[in-house]
GROMACS .gro file of C-alpha atoms in nm:
model
  435
    1MET     CA    1  -4.404   0.765 -18.396
    2PRO     CA    2  -4.066   0.916 -18.475
    3GLU     CA    3  -3.904   0.569 -18.421
    4HIS     CA    4  -4.151   0.403 -18.651
    5ASP     CA    5  -4.085   0.656 -18.925
    6ALA     CA    6  -3.713   0.604 -18.891
    7ASN     CA    7  -3.744   0.229 -18.938
    8ASN     CA    8  -3.962   0.274 -19.241
    9GLY     CA    9  -3.710   0.503 -19.394
   10HIS     CA   10  -3.427   0.253 -19.338
   11GLU     CA   11  -3.620  -0.028 -19.506
   12ALA     CA   12  -3.707   0.200 -19.799
   13SER     CA   13  -3.339   0.272 -19.850
   14ARG     CA   14  -3.254  -0.108 -19.852
   15ILE     CA   15  -3.503  -0.190 -20.132
   16PRO     CA   16  -3.326   0.017 -20.403
   17ASP     CA   17  -2.992  -0.149 -20.310
   18THR     CA   18  -3.136  -0.498 -20.359
   19ALA     CA   19  -3.282  -0.409 -20.693
   20LYS     CA   20  -2.951  -0.270 -20.803
   21SER     CA   21  -2.774  -0.592 -20.709
   22LEU     CA   22  -3.024  -0.795 -20.910
   23ASP     CA   23  -2.968  -0.577 -21.216
   24THR     CA   24  -2.591  -0.617 -21.189
   25ALA     CA   25  -2.620  -0.998 -21.175
   26ARG     CA   26  -2.849  -1.007 -21.477
   27THR     CA   27  -2.610  -0.789 -21.672
   28ALA     CA   28  -2.316  -1.020 -21.592
   29GLU     CA   29  -2.521  -1.328 -21.684
   30VAL     CA   30  -2.622  -1.172 -22.016
   31THR     CA   31  -2.258  -1.084 -22.091
   32SER     CA   32  -2.142  -1.436 -22.008
   33SER     CA   33  -2.407  -1.595 -22.227
   34GLU     CA   34  -2.311  -1.371 -22.517
   35ARG     CA   35  -1.939  -1.471 -22.495
   36LYS     CA   36  -1.981  -1.861 -22.474
   37PRO     CA   37  -2.096  -1.924 -22.834
   38GLY     CA   38  -1.784  -1.762 -22.974
   39ARG     CA   39  -1.545  -1.976 -22.769
   40SER     CA   40  -1.728  -2.299 -22.864
   41ARG     CA   41  -1.692  -2.227 -23.235
   42VAL     CA   42  -1.313  -2.181 -23.198
   43GLY     CA   43  -1.275  -2.513 -23.006
   44LEU     CA   44  -1.477  -2.703 -23.262
   45GLY     CA   45  -1.263  -2.568 -23.543
   46ILE     CA   46  -0.939  -2.676 -23.380
   47PHE     CA   47  -1.079  -3.024 -23.310
   48GLY     CA   48  -1.190  -3.062 -23.672
   49VAL     CA   49  -0.846  -2.972 -23.807
   50VAL     CA   50  -0.680  -3.227 -23.576
   51ALA     CA   51  -0.929  -3.498 -23.675
   52ILE     CA   52  -0.877  -3.438 -24.047
   53ALA     CA   53  -0.498  -3.447 -24.005
   54GLY     CA   54  -0.519  -3.776 -23.811
   55ALA     CA   55  -0.744  -3.933 -24.071
   56ALA     CA   56  -0.509  -3.825 -24.347
   57ALA     CA   57  -0.216  -3.973 -24.159
   58LEU     CA   58  -0.401  -4.303 -24.114
   59VAL     CA   59  -0.493  -4.318 -24.481
   60TYR     CA   60  -0.133  -4.245 -24.585
   61THR     CA   61   0.002  -4.504 -24.344
   62GLY     CA   62  -0.241  -4.768 -24.473
   63ILE     CA   63  -0.160  -4.695 -24.836
   64SER     CA   64   0.214  -4.706 -24.766
   65ALA     CA   65   0.181  -5.035 -24.576
   66ARG     CA   66  -0.020  -5.188 -24.861
   67GLN     CA   67   0.231  -5.075 -25.117
   68LYS     CA   68   0.516  -5.219 -24.908
   69SER     CA   69   0.328  -5.547 -24.858
   70ALA     CA   70   0.263  -5.572 -25.231
   71VAL     CA   71   0.634  -5.524 -25.304
   72GLU     CA   72   0.734  -5.779 -25.041
   73LEU     CA   73   0.474  -6.026 -25.173
   74GLN     CA   74   0.609  -5.990 -25.524
   75GLN     CA   75   0.964  -6.040 -25.403
   76TRP     CA   76   0.860  -6.345 -25.198
   77THR     CA   77   0.673  -6.492 -25.496
   78GLU     CA   78   0.974  -6.446 -25.722
   79ALA     CA   79   1.199  -6.607 -25.458
   80GLN     CA   80   0.964  -6.902 -25.422
   81ALA     CA   81   0.969  -6.958 -25.796
   82ILE     CA   82   1.340  -7.049 -25.768
   83PRO     CA   83   1.364  -7.405 -25.627
   84SER     CA   84   1.585  -7.465 -25.326
   85VAL     CA   85   1.807  -7.775 -25.340
   86THR     CA   86   2.073  -7.950 -25.134
   87LEU     CA   87   2.392  -8.100 -25.274
   88VAL     CA   88   2.562  -8.438 -25.246
   89THR     CA   89   2.921  -8.461 -25.131
   90LEU     CA   90   3.109  -8.692 -25.370
   91ASN     CA   91   3.375  -8.916 -25.218
   92ALA     CA   92   3.616  -9.084 -25.455
   93LYS     CA   93   3.750  -9.327 -25.192
   94PRO     CA   94   3.595  -9.673 -25.228
   95GLY     CA   95   3.407  -9.750 -24.911
   96VAL     CA   96   3.318 -10.082 -24.755
   97VAL     CA   97   2.975 -10.222 -24.833
   98SER     CA   98   2.815 -10.436 -24.563
   99LEU     CA   99   2.592 -10.707 -24.703
  100ASN     CA  100   2.347 -10.846 -24.445
  101LEU     CA  101   2.172 -11.169 -24.539
  102PRO     CA  102   1.961 -11.421 -24.347
  103GLY     CA  103   2.084 -11.776 -24.305
  104ARG     CA  104   2.021 -12.101 -24.123
  105LEU     CA  105   2.284 -12.284 -23.919
  106GLN     CA  106   2.333 -12.652 -23.997
  107ALA     CA  107   2.558 -12.918 -23.851
  108ASN     CA  108   2.863 -12.993 -24.060
  109ASP     CA  109   2.767 -13.363 -24.049
  110SER     CA  110   2.418 -13.476 -23.956
  111ALA     CA  111   2.300 -13.835 -23.993
  112PRO     CA  112   1.949 -13.968 -23.932
  113ILE     CA  113   1.979 -14.323 -23.799
  114TYR     CA  114   1.732 -14.581 -23.937
  115ALA     CA  115   1.709 -14.953 -23.853
  116ARG     CA  116   1.859 -15.201 -24.100
  117VAL     CA  117   1.661 -15.494 -23.955
  118SER     CA  118   1.296 -15.530 -23.866
  119GLY     CA  119   1.201 -15.601 -23.508
  120TYR     CA  120   1.126 -15.442 -23.173
  121VAL     CA  121   1.332 -15.196 -22.972
  122LYS     CA  122   1.484 -15.391 -22.687
  123ASP     CA  123   1.656 -15.096 -22.522
  124TRP     CA  124   1.792 -14.748 -22.600
  125LYS     CA  125   2.115 -14.628 -22.441
  126VAL     CA  126   2.133 -14.250 -22.505
  127ASP     CA  127   1.892 -13.958 -22.505
  128ILE     CA  128   1.887 -13.616 -22.672
  129GLY     CA  129   2.178 -13.389 -22.588
  130ALA     CA  130   2.416 -13.676 -22.516
  131SER     CA  131   2.763 -13.673 -22.667
  132VAL     CA  132   2.855 -13.998 -22.837
  133LYS     CA  133   3.163 -14.151 -22.995
  134ALA     CA  134   3.186 -14.335 -23.324
  135GLY     CA  135   3.068 -14.697 -23.278
  136GLN     CA  136   2.895 -14.631 -22.946
  137THR     CA  137   2.573 -14.830 -22.897
  138LEU     CA  138   2.259 -14.621 -22.926
  139ALA     CA  139   1.991 -14.892 -22.907
  140GLU     CA  140   1.936 -15.269 -22.937
  141ILE     CA  141   1.673 -15.440 -23.151
  142GLU     CA  142   1.517 -15.783 -23.108
  143ALA     CA  143   1.476 -15.948 -23.451
  144PRO     CA  144   1.348 -16.310 -23.415
  145ASP     CA  145   1.271 -16.338 -23.785
  146GLN     CA  146   1.625 -16.236 -23.865
  147ASP     CA  147   1.763 -16.498 -23.629
  148GLN     CA  148   1.555 -16.772 -23.788
  149GLN     CA  149   1.663 -16.670 -24.137
  150LEU     CA  150   2.026 -16.697 -24.029
  151LEU     CA  151   1.973 -17.046 -23.887
  152GLN     CA  152   1.804 -17.157 -24.207
  153ALA     CA  153   2.084 -17.014 -24.418
  154LYS     CA  154   2.343 -17.200 -24.215
  155ALA     CA  155   2.149 -17.525 -24.259
  156ASP     CA  156   2.126 -17.471 -24.634
  157LEU     CA  157   2.499 -17.409 -24.642
  158ALA     CA  158   2.568 -17.735 -24.462
  159ASN     CA  159   2.348 -17.923 -24.709
  160ALA     CA  160   2.528 -17.765 -25.003
  161ARG     CA  161   2.864 -17.857 -24.862
  162SER     CA  162   2.752 -18.222 -24.820
  163ALA     CA  163   2.637 -18.233 -25.182
  164GLU     CA  164   2.969 -18.087 -25.288
  165VAL     CA  165   3.160 -18.355 -25.101
  166LEU     CA  166   2.950 -18.632 -25.259
  167ALA     CA  167   3.000 -18.493 -25.610
  168ASP     CA  168   3.374 -18.467 -25.556
  169VAL     CA  169   3.400 -18.824 -25.427
  170THR     CA  170   3.192 -18.960 -25.714
  171LEU     CA  171   3.410 -18.786 -25.972
  172LYS     CA  172   3.729 -18.914 -25.814
  173ARG     CA  173   3.590 -19.270 -25.810
  174GLU     CA  174   3.480 -19.279 -26.173
  175ARG     CA  175   3.767 -19.092 -26.335
  176PRO     CA  176   4.011 -19.396 -26.325
  177LEU     CA  177   3.745 -19.611 -26.494
  178LEU     CA  178   3.764 -19.393 -26.802
  179GLU     CA  179   4.100 -19.547 -26.899
  180SER     CA  180   3.957 -19.898 -26.901
  181GLN     CA  181   3.657 -19.787 -27.101
  182THR     CA  182   3.431 -19.891 -26.817
  183VAL     CA  183   3.254 -19.552 -26.814
  184ALA     CA  184   3.194 -19.319 -27.104
  185GLN     CA  185   3.350 -18.978 -27.139
  186GLN     CA  186   3.007 -18.816 -27.128
  187GLU     CA  187   2.940 -18.955 -26.783
  188ILE     CA  188   3.269 -18.816 -26.656
  189ASP     CA  189   3.178 -18.476 -26.800
  190GLN     CA  190   2.845 -18.485 -26.618
  191ARG     CA  191   3.024 -18.563 -26.290
  192VAL     CA  192   3.255 -18.265 -26.342
  193ALA     CA  193   2.961 -18.033 -26.410
  194ASP     CA  194   2.773 -18.164 -26.110
  195LEU     CA  195   3.073 -18.094 -25.885
  196ALA     CA  196   3.098 -17.740 -26.015
  197SER     CA  197   2.727 -17.685 -25.949
  198LYS     CA  198   2.761 -17.813 -25.598
  199GLN     CA  199   3.060 -17.585 -25.536
  200ALA     CA  200   2.857 -17.286 -25.662
  201ALA     CA  201   2.573 -17.377 -25.427
  202VAL     CA  202   2.822 -17.380 -25.141
  203ASN     CA  203   2.953 -17.037 -25.237
  204SER     CA  204   2.598 -16.902 -25.257
  205GLY     CA  205   2.513 -17.047 -24.920
  206GLU     CA  206   2.824 -16.897 -24.763
  207ALA     CA  207   2.739 -16.554 -24.907
  208ASN     CA  208   2.382 -16.575 -24.778
  209VAL     CA  209   2.505 -16.666 -24.431
  210GLU     CA  210   2.753 -16.379 -24.433
  211ARG     CA  211   2.478 -16.138 -24.543
  212LEU     CA  212   2.245 -16.245 -24.265
  213GLU     CA  213   2.526 -16.231 -24.011
  214VAL     CA  214   2.601 -15.874 -24.117
  215LEU     CA  215   2.233 -15.783 -24.090
  216SER     CA  216   2.219 -15.945 -23.749
  217ALA     CA  217   2.500 -15.714 -23.642
  218TYR     CA  218   2.267 -15.421 -23.719
  219LYS     CA  219   2.046 -15.530 -23.432
  220THR     CA  220   2.285 -15.312 -23.238
  221VAL     CA  221   2.234 -14.950 -23.351
  222ALA     CA  222   2.564 -14.758 -23.327
  223ALA     CA  223   2.677 -14.397 -23.381
  224PRO     CA  224   2.844 -14.343 -23.719
  225PHE     CA  225   3.075 -14.064 -23.593
  226ASP     CA  226   3.151 -13.848 -23.293
  227GLY     CA  227   2.871 -13.604 -23.233
  228LEU     CA  228   2.564 -13.503 -23.042
  229ILE     CA  229   2.226 -13.674 -23.022
  230THR     CA  230   1.991 -13.405 -23.152
  231ALA     CA  231   1.679 -13.624 -23.187
  232ARG     CA  232   1.538 -13.952 -23.049
  233ASN     CA  233   1.215 -14.081 -23.199
  234THR     CA  234   1.190 -14.431 -23.055
  235ASP     CA  235   1.113 -14.606 -22.729
  236ILE     CA  236   1.128 -14.955 -22.579
  237GLY     CA  237   0.889 -15.193 -22.751
  238SER     CA  238   0.845 -14.982 -23.063
  239LEU     CA  239   0.804 -15.176 -23.387
  240ILE     CA  240   1.087 -15.104 -23.627
  241SER     CA  241   1.076 -15.171 -24.000
  242ALA     CA  242   1.398 -15.212 -24.192
  243GLY     CA  243   1.492 -14.925 -24.419
  244SER     CA  244   1.195 -14.705 -24.323
  245SER     CA  245   1.358 -14.387 -24.452
  246ALA     CA  246   1.013 -14.250 -24.535
  247GLY     CA  247   0.930 -14.247 -24.163
  248ARG     CA  248   1.098 -14.085 -23.867
  249ALA     CA  249   1.456 -14.173 -23.787
  250MET     CA  250   1.533 -14.354 -23.462
  251PHE     CA  251   1.808 -14.104 -23.378
  252VAL     CA  252   1.978 -13.804 -23.535
  253VAL     CA  253   2.349 -13.766 -23.470
  254SER     CA  254   2.506 -13.428 -23.551
  255ASP     CA  255   2.865 -13.313 -23.550
  256VAL     CA  256   2.836 -12.959 -23.409
  257HIS     CA  257   3.206 -12.882 -23.374
  258THR     CA  258   3.185 -12.704 -23.709
  259LEU     CA  259   2.864 -12.557 -23.846
  260ARG     CA  260   2.757 -12.466 -24.194
  261VAL     CA  261   2.542 -12.170 -24.289
  262TYR     CA  262   2.391 -12.118 -24.632
  263ILE     CA  263   2.313 -11.772 -24.769
  264ASN     CA  264   2.154 -11.658 -25.094
  265VAL     CA  265   2.361 -11.374 -25.238
  266PRO     CA  266   2.191 -11.140 -25.489
  267GLN     CA  267   2.324 -11.170 -25.841
  268ASN     CA  268   2.485 -10.825 -25.852
  269TYR     CA  269   2.687 -10.900 -25.535
  270ALA     CA  270   2.782 -11.260 -25.617
  271PRO     CA  271   3.106 -11.172 -25.805
  272ASP     CA  272   3.230 -10.978 -25.503
  273VAL     CA  273   3.182 -11.267 -25.257
  274LYS     CA  274   3.475 -11.496 -25.328
  275LEU     CA  275   3.593 -11.821 -25.173
  276GLY     CA  276   3.785 -11.738 -24.859
  277SER     CA  277   3.597 -11.413 -24.797
  278GLN     CA  278   3.549 -11.339 -24.430
  279ALA     CA  279   3.211 -11.280 -24.269
  280THR     CA  280   3.051 -11.257 -23.926
  281VAL     CA  281   2.752 -11.450 -23.797
  282SER     CA  282   2.517 -11.322 -23.527
  283VAL     CA  283   2.226 -11.501 -23.361
  284PRO     CA  284   1.938 -11.364 -23.150
  285GLU     CA  285   2.034 -11.562 -22.840
  286TYR     CA  286   2.368 -11.378 -22.816
  287PRO     CA  287   2.289 -11.009 -22.874
  288GLY     CA  288   2.591 -10.794 -22.936
  289ARG     CA  289   2.816 -11.090 -23.018
  290SER     CA  290   2.939 -11.215 -23.353
  291PHE     CA  291   3.116 -11.530 -23.466
  292PRO     CA  292   3.372 -11.537 -23.750
  293ALA     CA  293   3.288 -11.734 -24.062
  294THR     CA  294   3.455 -11.813 -24.394
  295VAL     CA  295   3.305 -11.864 -24.738
  296VAL     CA  296   3.400 -12.221 -24.839
  297ALA     CA  297   3.172 -12.306 -25.133
  298SER     CA  298   2.959 -12.143 -25.401
  299ALA     CA  299   2.694 -12.289 -25.629
  300ARG     CA  300   2.833 -12.075 -25.914
  301SER     CA  301   2.487 -12.052 -26.064
  302VAL     CA  302   2.190 -11.818 -26.031
  303ASP     CA  303   1.855 -11.951 -25.919
  304ILE     CA  304   1.600 -11.853 -26.183
  305THR     CA  305   1.328 -11.803 -25.921
  306SER     CA  306   1.506 -11.580 -25.669
  307GLY     CA  307   1.790 -11.442 -25.881
  308THR     CA  308   2.044 -11.534 -25.612
  309THR     CA  309   2.352 -11.754 -25.581
  310GLN     CA  310   2.373 -11.998 -25.291
  311MET     CA  311   2.696 -11.990 -25.092
  312GLN     CA  312   2.817 -12.195 -24.797
  313LEU     CA  313   3.009 -12.059 -24.500
  314SER     CA  314   3.190 -12.250 -24.228
  315VAL     CA  315   3.165 -12.142 -23.863
  316ASP     CA  316   3.388 -12.277 -23.588
  317ASN     CA  317   3.177 -12.401 -23.295
  318ALA     CA  318   3.438 -12.566 -23.076
  319LYS     CA  319   3.273 -12.430 -22.761
  320GLY     CA  320   2.931 -12.554 -22.868
  321GLU     CA  321   2.763 -12.215 -22.823
  322LEU     CA  322   2.583 -12.220 -23.157
  323MET     CA  323   2.300 -12.462 -23.224
  324PRO     CA  324   2.220 -12.627 -23.556
  325GLY     CA  325   1.890 -12.522 -23.705
  326ALA     CA  326   1.907 -12.172 -23.554
  327TYR     CA  327   1.835 -11.856 -23.753
  328ALA     CA  328   2.142 -11.639 -23.814
  329ASN     CA  329   2.226 -11.305 -23.969
  330VAL     CA  330   2.535 -11.311 -24.188
  331LYS     CA  331   2.728 -10.991 -24.252
  332VAL     CA  332   2.976 -10.986 -24.538
  333ASP     CA  333   3.197 -10.680 -24.592
  334LEU     CA  334   3.261 -10.603 -24.958
  335ALA     CA  335   3.528 -10.362 -25.077
  336GLY     CA  336   3.402 -10.070 -25.282
  337VAL     CA  337   3.489 -10.036 -25.650
  338ALA     CA  338   3.780  -9.797 -25.711
  339GLY     CA  339   3.705  -9.485 -25.914
  340THR     CA  340   3.335  -9.478 -25.834
  341PHE     CA  341   3.120  -9.223 -25.654
  342ARG     CA  342   2.838  -9.306 -25.419
  343ILE     CA  343   2.515  -9.102 -25.428
  344PRO     CA  344   2.169  -9.151 -25.277
  345VAL     CA  345   1.903  -9.314 -25.490
  346SER     CA  346   1.696  -8.994 -25.473
  347ALA     CA  347   1.957  -8.815 -25.686
  348LEU     CA  348   1.891  -9.036 -25.990
  349ILE     CA  349   1.661  -8.923 -26.270
  350PHE     CA  350   1.527  -9.190 -26.505
  351ASP     CA  351   1.328  -9.066 -26.805
  352GLU     CA  352   1.313  -9.102 -27.181
  353ARG     CA  353   1.666  -8.963 -27.203
  354GLY     CA  354   1.808  -9.240 -26.987
  355LEU     CA  355   1.968  -9.239 -26.644
  356ARG     CA  356   2.089  -8.894 -26.541
  357VAL     CA  357   2.180  -8.673 -26.246
  358ALA     CA  358   2.127  -8.299 -26.203
  359THR     CA  359   2.439  -8.093 -26.131
  360VAL     CA  360   2.498  -7.725 -26.056
  361ALA     CA  361   2.683  -7.529 -26.326
  362GLN     CA  362   2.790  -7.164 -26.328
  363ASP     CA  363   2.555  -6.897 -26.193
  364ASN     CA  364   2.362  -7.166 -26.004
  365ARG     CA  365   2.215  -7.310 -26.323
  366VAL     CA  366   2.110  -7.673 -26.370
  367ALA     CA  367   2.311  -7.904 -26.596
  368PHE     CA  368   2.214  -8.270 -26.651
  369LYS     CA  369   2.471  -8.549 -26.692
  370THR     CA  370   2.418  -8.906 -26.812
  371VAL     CA  371   2.558  -9.167 -26.570
  372THR     CA  372   2.602  -9.545 -26.542
  373ILE     CA  373   2.555  -9.764 -26.235
  374ALA     CA  374   2.846  -9.972 -26.111
  375ARG     CA  375   2.666 -10.131 -25.817
  376ASP     CA  376   2.327 -10.101 -25.649
  377LEU     CA  377   2.368 -10.071 -25.272
  378GLY     CA  378   2.002 -10.035 -25.180
  379ASN     CA  379   1.966  -9.681 -25.045
  380GLU     CA  380   2.276  -9.571 -25.233
  381ILE     CA  381   2.415  -9.616 -25.583
  382GLU     CA  382   2.777  -9.645 -25.693
  383LEU     CA  383   2.819  -9.459 -26.021
  384GLY     CA  384   3.057  -9.609 -26.272
  385SER     CA  385   3.084  -9.306 -26.501
  386GLY     CA  386   2.930  -8.969 -26.581
  387VAL     CA  387   3.042  -8.749 -26.290
  388ALA     CA  388   3.368  -8.602 -26.167
  389ALA     CA  389   3.496  -8.534 -25.819
  390ASP     CA  390   3.429  -8.159 -25.848
  391ASP     CA  391   3.068  -8.196 -25.968
  392GLN     CA  392   2.793  -8.063 -25.745
  393VAL     CA  393   2.515  -8.320 -25.764
  394ILE     CA  394   2.166  -8.223 -25.648
  395ALA     CA  395   2.049  -8.462 -25.378
  396THR     CA  396   1.677  -8.458 -25.464
  397PRO     CA  397   1.596  -8.286 -25.794
  398PRO     CA  398   1.242  -8.139 -25.788
  399ASP     CA  399   0.990  -8.237 -26.052
  400GLY     CA  400   0.985  -8.022 -26.363
  401LEU     CA  401   1.349  -7.918 -26.333
  402ALA     CA  402   1.486  -7.828 -26.677
  403GLU     CA  403   1.828  -7.762 -26.824
  404GLY     CA  404   1.950  -7.412 -26.734
  405ASP     CA  405   1.694  -7.347 -26.461
  406GLU     CA  406   1.812  -7.123 -26.179
  407ILE     CA  407   1.828  -7.283 -25.836
  408HIS     CA  408   1.897  -7.180 -25.481
  409ILE     CA  409   2.149  -7.393 -25.289
  410VAL     CA  410   2.060  -7.465 -24.929
  411LYS     CA  411   2.338  -7.578 -24.699
  412LEU     CA  412   2.245  -7.838 -24.443
  413GLN     CA  413   2.327  -7.712 -24.098
  414GLN     CA  414   2.480  -7.950 -23.853
  415PRO     CA  415   2.288  -7.972 -23.526
  416LYS     CA  416   2.454  -7.765 -23.259
  417GLN     CA  417   2.525  -7.907 -22.919
  418ALA     CA  418   2.325  -7.741 -22.650
  419THR     CA  419   2.543  -7.538 -22.414
  420PRO     CA  420   2.427  -7.496 -22.056
  421LYS     CA  421   2.319  -7.148 -21.965
  422VAL     CA  422   2.516  -6.986 -21.683
  423GLN     CA  423   2.282  -6.815 -21.442
  424PRO     CA  424   2.411  -6.493 -21.279
  425PRO     CA  425   2.459  -6.507 -20.903
  426ALA     CA  426   2.158  -6.411 -20.698
  427VAL     CA  427   2.166  -6.054 -20.571
  428GLY     CA  428   2.007  -5.966 -20.237
  429LYS     CA  429   1.781  -5.674 -20.177
  430ASN     CA  430   2.060  -5.470 -20.020
  431ASP     CA  431   2.338  -5.588 -20.259
  432GLY     CA  432   2.458  -5.314 -20.490
  433ALA     CA  433   2.244  -5.048 -20.322
  434THR     CA  434   2.402  -4.710 -20.276
  435SER     CA  435   2.330  -4.497 -19.984
   0.00000   0.00000   0.00000
């Protein structure tokens, strides 16, 4: 019993201690909960101030950026309103103008060979590409009709000669009888006239025989000069008609040692291409090569259809490299006119005030000058008057450019040559490391 009472007393003493601990914890919890709302209000206030300051900074930055952009935009717009131009460099030295014109090579002498007698081709001796000499036989023609005409003409001539002899003998016999009054004077006169008629018939017969003999010689077709056979349009047994120039020629013989080339020079260049002017001829079959030529003739008239003047050039072809009939490009170098300036066509202004160019005056202001054209070179123009060597001519004046307008000059930059970049030497992992 005493032990049981002691235990009960110990447990009774532990209960008040536990209750006290619980009260202490509640008090601490209540104190902590009372302090937290105050700290939260302070944190929220600081955060709000920071947020407002950041927003104000953003608004200020945005407004400043917009104001700066507006100023830059205005400056850019004003700069764009001033046109930018490039200038032309004037060169007072007369340059060389190259005139390139198409032409067609032709043989210096070219003869189509036609038959002078009618008949059949007995044989032909040469073919295309063969070189021939003057008088060389090209072909032979059989002409039986021609042979018969010659025989008949010879027979007629013999008959005329016999009649002439008889008339002469008769006159000689009767002339002495005139003195004895055996024959009348009228009869003697008739004998004299008859003899003259017979002599004329003989002369006519001789001429006819000679004509037919000459024609018979044309049964042999010969080359008229030294040259090259460039065409053959006949064969053995072909029927040939005399003088058929409307048809195809039997042969074409061409002298190709010297060739001719004709060019049509525009009217504005014709005065500059004079007799003796040198030129070069190039053909597609020899790329990169040129052959010298000389102007030897001029038509000295302008074709009303093309507005050009025809000129003839001579080309030496001693080696036979050039072929007649081939297309050729002829280049003629013309000396520039002294005291002129050359500008691109784009620099010209043609309006109701005439032909002008735009130049740059003081303070980069536009000044127009009236000019005249000395020669049209295609992409360029030679000015005869209106500009000086120190004038700054605008290469391509923009539309709407007026006198006194401000401009901005842009200098054309020459392309720079690319320089190889030098790579630094490779460095290893341990190179340059300090310990």
